[in-house]
Amino acid sequence: MASGAVRVVWSPEMLGYDFGPGHPMTSERLDLTFRLAELLGVLEGVSFIAPGVASDELLETVHEPEYVRAVRAAAEHGTPDPARGLGTRDDPVFAHMHDAAARVVAGSVEAARAVWAGEALHAVNLSGGLHHAMPGAASGFCVYNDAAVAIRSMLEAGAERIAYVDIDAHHGDGVQAVFWDDPRVLTISVHESGHVLFPGTGHARETGGPGAPGAAVNVALPSGTSDAGWLRAIDAVVPAAVREFAPQVLVTQHGCDSHVMDPLTHLRVSIDAQRLVATWLHDLAHEVTGGRWLALGGGGYAFIDVVPRAWTHVLGIAAHAPVDVSVAVPEQWRDVVRERYGRSGADLMGDGREPVLRPWSAGYDPADDVDRAIRATRLASFPLLGLDAELD
């Protein structure tokens, strides 16, 4: 294995995945992120993947052929298909939608194959993580499910166990649905409760299909959960489940819409905590999978103040060139923000918080909403994985 090799999916064509003015899923998120990462030097030494457009054959390893044809029709003729989620408020039709979405898939698949083949230790596709797309429908700003196609490509290449960890504020429902009954894939999602947030799923009782009990693990956090609760939930569930499953590859989705400033969610997490969790996941990959790690983007709609910083941290961690939260945001980047948006972005790479973890071993508080959510997950999922819900 090329022990130091890191692949990053990036080319100007990746900015084509954009639903238009006023839509939360703006490609400005990516443009500002890569500008910031370049100025901070975290991209020095990485190899870039500039993907083409995924073939229909590749897309159809996850998506229904009729759906792929519907996406093509929407892109070429502006034909909406609300029954398949195309032309809705969340997923409006735009020109070249098929090519843009299929390019994201190609990027994640090429990155995944490089990691599985040992050509790269880590790989990152921040344009990816489109975890809501279903086999037959667009959903939640996601046209094609790049994460699911990338995981399936590694399974077809010989992988026997893959773990997918999703820390987006929204439940990773599409990836879970694709692998619901596949014992080779463990999907873990830590998100804001579906009782209050789209897509309305991801409850602790969702633990996998009859052929794969324990293949799905869900932590549904109460609205308002901040750093302490978010870190406690991830630490109390993710490492034990991943270690017990013993995957050969770790795939992670780094939607940063858990941030307190995100306009679409109700969690209260800081950049500092998000960076810490990215570090945990990187270290877990080195511990469990020999370093085979594919990191994807996802949600995040505070596209000036949050996403570029959060995802630059992911890039820096993957490239083994981490950026400290005390580092100043380069003035050159802030100048771009002023010129485009008439205001300054954040001045530091962190939010000035010092995240503190209170581990599950410190004791369970039945009066605490977060602790009750964690316990519900551990009771539902841990025995199916061979773990002790009370001790592990």
Tab-separated table of C-alpha atoms in Angstrom, residues 89-353:
chain	number	residue	atom	x	y	z
A	89	ARG	CA	-38.945	21.924	-4.053
A	90	ASP	CA	-36.035	19.936	-2.575
A	91	ASP	CA	-34.839	18.562	-5.903
A	92	PRO	CA	-35.719	21.001	-8.691
A	93	VAL	CA	-34.749	20.048	-12.210
A	94	PHE	CA	-31.677	21.776	-13.629
A	95	ALA	CA	-29.790	21.473	-16.901
A	96	HIS	CA	-27.079	18.798	-16.904
A	97	MET	CA	-28.468	17.362	-13.652
A	98	HIS	CA	-27.721	13.786	-14.712
A	99	ASP	CA	-24.124	14.516	-15.679
A	100	ALA	CA	-23.484	16.584	-12.544
A	101	ALA	CA	-24.877	13.938	-10.204
A	102	ALA	CA	-23.244	11.062	-12.082
A	103	ARG	CA	-19.891	12.872	-11.878
A	104	VAL	CA	-20.201	12.941	-8.083
A	105	VAL	CA	-20.820	9.182	-8.155
A	106	ALA	CA	-17.810	8.605	-10.387
A	107	GLY	CA	-15.643	10.576	-7.966
A	108	SER	CA	-16.696	8.538	-4.951
A	109	VAL	CA	-16.316	5.255	-6.825
A	110	GLU	CA	-12.854	6.120	-8.129
A	111	ALA	CA	-11.814	7.216	-4.636
A	112	ALA	CA	-13.242	4.038	-3.101
A	113	ARG	CA	-11.522	1.789	-5.622
A	114	ALA	CA	-8.196	3.520	-4.973
A	115	VAL	CA	-8.535	2.877	-1.257
A	116	TRP	CA	-9.623	-0.731	-1.685
A	117	ALA	CA	-6.840	-1.468	-4.179
A	118	GLY	CA	-4.214	0.014	-1.875
A	119	GLU	CA	-3.373	2.804	-4.279
A	120	ALA	CA	-4.322	5.344	-1.599
A	121	LEU	CA	-4.512	5.114	2.160
A	122	HIS	CA	-7.265	7.726	2.482
A	123	ALA	CA	-9.534	9.402	-0.055
A	124	VAL	CA	-11.953	12.323	0.204
A	125	ASN	CA	-14.899	13.405	-1.942
A	126	LEU	CA	-16.514	16.450	-0.373
A	127	SER	CA	-18.980	16.746	-3.247
A	128	GLY	CA	-20.254	13.303	-2.254
A	129	GLY	CA	-22.181	12.019	0.717
A	130	LEU	CA	-25.537	12.382	-1.089
A	131	HIS	CA	-27.070	9.951	1.361
A	132	HIS	CA	-30.814	10.516	0.862
A	133	ALA	CA	-31.102	9.351	-2.763
A	134	MET	CA	-33.104	6.134	-3.029
A	135	PRO	CA	-32.806	3.434	-5.706
A	136	GLY	CA	-35.858	4.824	-7.487
A	137	ALA	CA	-36.116	8.444	-6.390
A	138	ALA	CA	-34.298	11.678	-5.641
A	139	SER	CA	-34.704	12.931	-2.091
A	140	GLY	CA	-33.385	15.669	0.155
A	141	PHE	CA	-31.118	17.450	-2.380
A	142	CYS	CA	-29.671	14.076	-3.476
A	143	VAL	CA	-30.110	12.743	-7.022
A	144	TYR	CA	-27.814	9.706	-7.051
A	145	ASN	CA	-26.479	7.975	-3.952
A	146	ASP	CA	-22.726	8.112	-4.473
A	147	ALA	CA	-21.997	6.590	-1.069
A	148	ALA	CA	-24.064	3.485	-1.802
A	149	VAL	CA	-22.596	3.050	-5.293
A	150	ALA	CA	-19.061	3.433	-3.909
A	151	ILE	CA	-19.691	0.861	-1.182
A	152	ARG	CA	-21.201	-1.560	-3.684
A	153	SER	CA	-18.210	-1.101	-5.997
A	154	MET	CA	-15.886	-2.196	-3.196
A	155	LEU	CA	-18.076	-5.197	-2.403
A	156	GLU	CA	-17.957	-6.217	-6.052
A	157	ALA	CA	-14.164	-5.819	-5.952
A	158	GLY	CA	-13.941	-8.317	-3.108
A	159	ALA	CA	-14.521	-6.425	0.147
A	160	GLU	CA	-16.378	-8.569	2.680
A	161	ARG	CA	-17.153	-6.038	5.437
A	162	ILE	CA	-17.568	-2.280	5.112
A	163	ALA	CA	-18.665	0.141	7.831
A	164	TYR	CA	-20.420	3.394	6.954
A	165	VAL	CA	-20.597	6.098	9.640
A	166	ASP	CA	-22.811	9.137	8.996
A	167	ILE	CA	-22.577	12.192	11.272
A	168	ASP	CA	-24.822	14.484	9.202
A	169	ALA	CA	-27.639	16.098	11.180
A	170	HIS	CA	-30.070	14.235	8.909
A	171	HIS	CA	-30.495	10.465	9.009
A	172	GLY	CA	-28.556	8.601	6.325
A	173	ASP	CA	-31.724	6.904	5.133
A	174	GLY	CA	-30.764	6.144	1.533
A	175	VAL	CA	-27.564	4.290	2.384
A	176	GLN	CA	-29.363	2.413	5.138
A	177	ALA	CA	-32.158	1.417	2.739
A	178	VAL	CA	-29.757	0.071	0.115
A	179	PHE	CA	-27.884	-2.123	2.600
A	180	TRP	CA	-30.740	-2.806	5.037
A	181	ASP	CA	-30.574	-6.554	4.485
A	182	ASP	CA	-26.884	-6.922	3.611
A	183	PRO	CA	-24.786	-8.339	6.464
A	184	ARG	CA	-21.592	-7.188	4.731
A	185	VAL	CA	-22.345	-3.502	5.400
A	186	LEU	CA	-22.800	-1.832	8.769
A	187	THR	CA	-24.530	1.562	8.572
A	188	ILE	CA	-24.309	3.859	11.594
A	189	SER	CA	-26.055	7.229	11.652
A	190	VAL	CA	-25.915	9.827	14.437
A	191	HIS	CA	-28.463	12.547	13.687
A	192	GLU	CA	-31.195	14.809	14.944
A	193	SER	CA	-34.364	12.883	15.713
A	194	GLY	CA	-36.641	12.107	12.812
A	195	HIS	CA	-39.546	13.178	14.998
A	196	VAL	CA	-38.588	16.777	14.224
A	197	LEU	CA	-36.282	16.668	11.186
A	198	PHE	CA	-36.308	15.324	7.631
A	199	PRO	CA	-36.404	12.495	6.583
A	200	GLY	CA	-38.370	11.355	9.622
A	201	THR	CA	-36.518	8.065	10.001
A	202	GLY	CA	-33.475	6.788	11.858
A	203	HIS	CA	-35.027	5.673	15.121
A	204	ALA	CA	-33.157	3.343	17.469
A	205	ARG	CA	-35.493	0.463	16.619
A	206	GLU	CA	-34.261	0.462	12.986
A	207	THR	CA	-31.617	-2.241	13.248
A	208	GLY	CA	-31.462	-3.994	9.871
A	209	GLY	CA	-33.431	-6.512	7.836
A	210	PRO	CA	-34.148	-10.165	8.607
A	211	GLY	CA	-31.020	-11.242	6.759
A	212	ALA	CA	-28.796	-8.712	8.507
A	213	PRO	CA	-29.875	-8.107	12.116
A	214	GLY	CA	-27.721	-5.376	13.621
A	215	ALA	CA	-26.618	-4.056	10.213
A	216	ALA	CA	-28.183	-0.658	10.954
A	217	VAL	CA	-27.387	1.410	14.036
A	218	ASN	CA	-29.189	4.704	14.658
A	219	VAL	CA	-28.730	7.359	17.310
A	220	ALA	CA	-31.600	9.874	17.191
A	221	LEU	CA	-30.590	12.932	19.194
A	222	PRO	CA	-32.947	15.523	20.637
A	223	SER	CA	-33.048	18.990	19.115
A	224	GLY	CA	-30.673	21.367	20.845
A	225	THR	CA	-27.988	18.757	21.474
A	226	SER	CA	-24.657	20.547	21.790
A	227	ASP	CA	-21.008	19.508	21.820
A	228	ALA	CA	-21.065	17.516	25.047
A	229	GLY	CA	-24.072	15.397	24.116
A	230	TRP	CA	-23.047	14.948	20.487
A	231	LEU	CA	-19.554	13.785	21.403
A	232	ARG	CA	-20.924	11.511	24.121
A	233	ALA	CA	-23.361	9.888	21.697
A	234	ILE	CA	-20.754	9.236	19.021
A	235	ASP	CA	-18.197	7.924	21.499
A	236	ALA	CA	-20.753	5.693	23.243
A	237	VAL	CA	-21.855	3.942	20.048
A	238	VAL	CA	-19.555	4.272	17.034
A	239	PRO	CA	-16.165	2.898	18.167
A	240	ALA	CA	-17.569	-0.201	19.874
A	241	ALA	CA	-19.855	-1.052	16.949
A	242	VAL	CA	-17.149	-0.529	14.329
A	243	ARG	CA	-14.547	-2.512	16.277
A	244	GLU	CA	-16.925	-5.435	16.785
A	245	PHE	CA	-17.922	-5.459	13.104
A	246	ALA	CA	-14.222	-5.385	12.118
A	247	PRO	CA	-14.634	-3.788	8.682
A	248	GLN	CA	-11.960	-3.798	6.020
A	249	VAL	CA	-12.863	-0.258	4.943
A	250	LEU	CA	-14.373	2.687	6.801
A	251	VAL	CA	-16.598	5.079	4.849
A	252	THR	CA	-17.655	8.245	6.659
A	253	GLN	CA	-20.095	11.009	5.772
A	254	HIS	CA	-19.193	14.439	7.182
A	255	GLY	CA	-22.305	16.534	6.729
A	256	CYS	CA	-21.593	19.553	8.933
A	257	ASP	CA	-25.200	20.703	9.330
A	258	SER	CA	-25.050	19.736	13.010
A	259	HIS	CA	-23.437	23.137	13.544
A	260	VAL	CA	-25.243	25.686	15.695
A	261	MET	CA	-25.337	28.158	12.784
A	262	ASP	CA	-26.886	25.797	10.258
A	263	PRO	CA	-30.185	27.227	8.985
A	264	LEU	CA	-31.935	23.879	8.399
A	265	THR	CA	-31.318	21.926	11.609
A	266	HIS	CA	-31.572	22.332	15.366
A	267	LEU	CA	-28.373	20.870	16.800
A	268	ARG	CA	-25.833	23.141	18.491
A	269	VAL	CA	-22.456	21.614	17.648
A	270	SER	CA	-19.250	23.605	17.110
A	271	ILE	CA	-16.545	23.413	14.451
A	272	ASP	CA	-14.206	22.352	17.246
A	273	ALA	CA	-16.324	19.275	18.040
A	274	GLN	CA	-16.778	18.421	14.363
A	275	ARG	CA	-13.020	18.537	13.866
A	276	LEU	CA	-12.498	16.325	16.915
A	277	VAL	CA	-14.906	13.696	15.583
A	278	ALA	CA	-13.206	13.721	12.178
A	279	THR	CA	-9.964	13.003	14.042
A	280	TRP	CA	-11.629	10.151	15.945
A	281	LEU	CA	-12.887	8.587	12.717
A	282	HIS	CA	-9.487	8.925	11.056
A	283	ASP	CA	-7.837	7.264	14.044
A	284	LEU	CA	-10.496	4.525	14.087
A	285	ALA	CA	-9.708	3.752	10.450
A	286	HIS	CA	-6.031	3.392	11.280
A	287	GLU	CA	-6.906	1.140	14.214
A	288	VAL	CA	-9.492	-1.120	12.584
A	289	THR	CA	-9.089	-1.070	8.791
A	290	GLY	CA	-5.358	-0.557	8.375
A	291	GLY	CA	-6.101	3.037	7.405
A	292	ARG	CA	-8.524	2.312	4.540
A	293	TRP	CA	-10.739	5.375	4.823
A	294	LEU	CA	-13.093	7.088	2.395
A	295	ALA	CA	-14.450	10.416	3.693
A	296	LEU	CA	-17.425	12.082	2.007
A	297	GLY	CA	-19.132	15.459	2.368
A	298	GLY	CA	-22.884	15.802	2.791
A	299	GLY	CA	-25.119	18.452	4.312
A	300	GLY	CA	-24.103	21.846	5.598
A	301	TYR	CA	-25.931	25.002	4.633
A	302	ALA	CA	-24.127	27.783	6.486
A	303	PHE	CA	-21.976	27.820	3.382
A	304	ILE	CA	-19.814	30.819	4.287
A	305	ASP	CA	-19.308	30.584	8.026
A	306	VAL	CA	-19.256	26.836	8.632
A	307	VAL	CA	-18.819	24.496	5.666
A	308	PRO	CA	-15.448	25.736	4.372
A	309	ARG	CA	-13.867	25.521	7.807
A	310	ALA	CA	-15.421	22.170	8.746
A	311	TRP	CA	-14.468	20.505	5.475
A	312	THR	CA	-10.990	22.027	5.375
A	313	HIS	CA	-10.447	20.276	8.696
A	314	VAL	CA	-11.574	16.974	7.142
A	315	LEU	CA	-9.144	17.494	4.255
A	316	GLY	CA	-6.309	18.381	6.613
A	317	ILE	CA	-6.903	15.346	8.815
A	318	ALA	CA	-7.083	13.008	5.819
A	319	ALA	CA	-3.907	14.511	4.359
A	320	HIS	CA	-2.119	14.166	7.713
A	321	ALA	CA	-1.740	17.949	7.709
A	322	PRO	CA	-4.294	18.950	10.361
A	323	VAL	CA	-5.111	22.607	10.925
A	324	ASP	CA	-5.384	23.808	14.500
A	325	VAL	CA	-8.621	25.521	15.499
A	326	SER	CA	-6.611	28.532	16.684
A	327	VAL	CA	-5.219	29.206	13.196
A	328	ALA	CA	-6.422	32.444	11.578
A	329	VAL	CA	-8.554	32.207	8.468
A	330	PRO	CA	-6.380	33.702	5.701
A	331	GLU	CA	-7.213	37.299	4.925
A	332	GLN	CA	-7.088	36.506	1.223
A	333	TRP	CA	-10.014	34.101	1.689
A	334	ARG	CA	-11.929	36.658	3.739
A	335	ASP	CA	-11.381	39.168	0.944
A	336	VAL	CA	-13.096	36.795	-1.494
A	337	VAL	CA	-16.037	36.513	0.889
A	338	ARG	CA	-16.266	40.290	1.285
A	339	GLU	CA	-16.175	40.802	-2.457
A	340	ARG	CA	-18.860	38.192	-3.150
A	341	TYR	CA	-21.188	38.607	-0.193
A	342	GLY	CA	-20.467	41.996	1.323
A	343	ARG	CA	-19.368	40.685	4.697
A	344	SER	CA	-16.512	38.893	6.398
A	345	GLY	CA	-16.386	35.223	7.212
A	346	ALA	CA	-15.067	33.718	10.442
A	347	ASP	CA	-11.668	34.906	11.579
A	348	LEU	CA	-10.422	31.635	13.140
A	349	MET	CA	-10.570	27.996	12.079
A	350	GLY	CA	-12.475	27.116	15.237
A	351	ASP	CA	-15.336	28.523	17.282
A	352	GLY	CA	-13.330	29.039	20.459
A	353	ARG	CA	-14.877	26.097	22.276
